[in-house]
Amino acid sequence: MNHTAFTCGIATFLLCLAISCNLHAQELKISDYSSLKPEDYTNITLPPLDVLFENAKQGAVYKLADVEEQLQQRMLKKEKRAWLGFFSLRGSYQYGMFGNDATYSDVTTPIINTYTTAAQNSYNVGGGINIPLDALFDLSARVKRQKLNIRSAELQKEMKFDEMKKEIIILYATATAQLNVLKLRSEAIILANAQYAITEKDFTNGTIDSAVLSIEKGRQSSALEAFESSRSELNKSLMILEVITHTPILK
């Protein structure tokens, strides 16, 4: 792995880690729709679409695309400083005690050993220039390529956001229609319950037979079943909408 790829990998990891921690801290709590009563659905009002679009930017999909764009921006700064790689500086410094051990002798003098020490320090500074021609002539092209990478990351983020908006619109339209249907079916339940109560009273008084009571009971059950089916689909749409947009629907 070359140095550029390694640097890119580290930067991506750190940015993704930061976003992951941020997302974990901002984790959305989904509303509890299971405790709603039929009449509670009449009070549900969906937020405006522009609010949902803006809040959707807090989601992981959009933030991941944003991280990629930030990474490419940082890589552009690195490419603009690539010419610094042609130059190098070096230096060193040493300090210590240096010793000198000497022996002297001749035909008339016995062997004499001497040992001397002294504190010394030394340093050196230098530099160098190494300019590969292929890298030199590729400097401007590398910057242009990185600018294209940034534009590509921007377009990828826009595409992902457009896809999110399309999904939000579909869920929004579905939830709106299901709310209207649920309100009608809620009214149907009220009427079915009232009619069954009247029929049950008539059956108790002996004015109708069990067959009529059974028919009204079936109508009541059908109305309730239709309501529960619509409520289940609506709850699913609303919960998915909350997840995608990071927006609580229930107040």
Phi, psi and omega in degrees: 000130180281172185295321181297314180296321180295316179298317179299318180296318179295316180297318178298316181299315182293319180293316179295323178296319179295317180294320181298316179296320180294319179295321180296321181291332183256025183301131184275138175267120182287139180295150179266104181270350184291338183268000182287142174268160181308319182288342180292332183292337179290343181263359181282127176233125180285140177296160177299152182298321182296328176292317179295320179299314183293317180292334180296342179291348177278355181284162184294325182297312181291319182294326177296319176295324178293323177298317180299319178295316178299320179298316180295326176296319179291324178294328177296317178300322179294319180294325179292339178259012185297333181297338179295339179293347179283346185244148178219146177237146178215153178195158179208156179217135180229143176214138179176182178262125180251133181247153179227117181253119184232147177234133181228143178195150169215191188291337182251352184243130177293169182295129180241122177258132176233144179221122181236150177229154178202145176278131181223153172223153180210153176209160175212146180229139181204175179208170180207157178231128177222110186240095173294131184296323181295321178289324180297312183282350180263000184302305182294325179294323179296319178296317180296319179297321180291326176296324176293323177297322177295316179296323177296318179295321178297316180293322177298319179294319178296319179297316180296322179292321177297319178297319178297317181296321178298317179294321179296318180298317179298313179295321181297313180295319179296314181296321179298314179296318181293326176297317179295317180296319182295323178297319178294319180288333174293320176295323180295323178296316180300316179293318181296320178294320180294318180294321180293322179298319178294316181296320179296322178293319178295323179294321178296324180279354178080015181275343176226162179264178184293335180297317178295319178298320180295321179297314180294326177294322178296319178296320178297316180295320180295319179297319180292319180296317179296320179296314181296323178296314179295320180296320179298314180294321179293315179301319180297315180296318181293321180292319177296320179298321178295320181295314184290319186264353183054042182229119176290133181273316180284137180270000000 
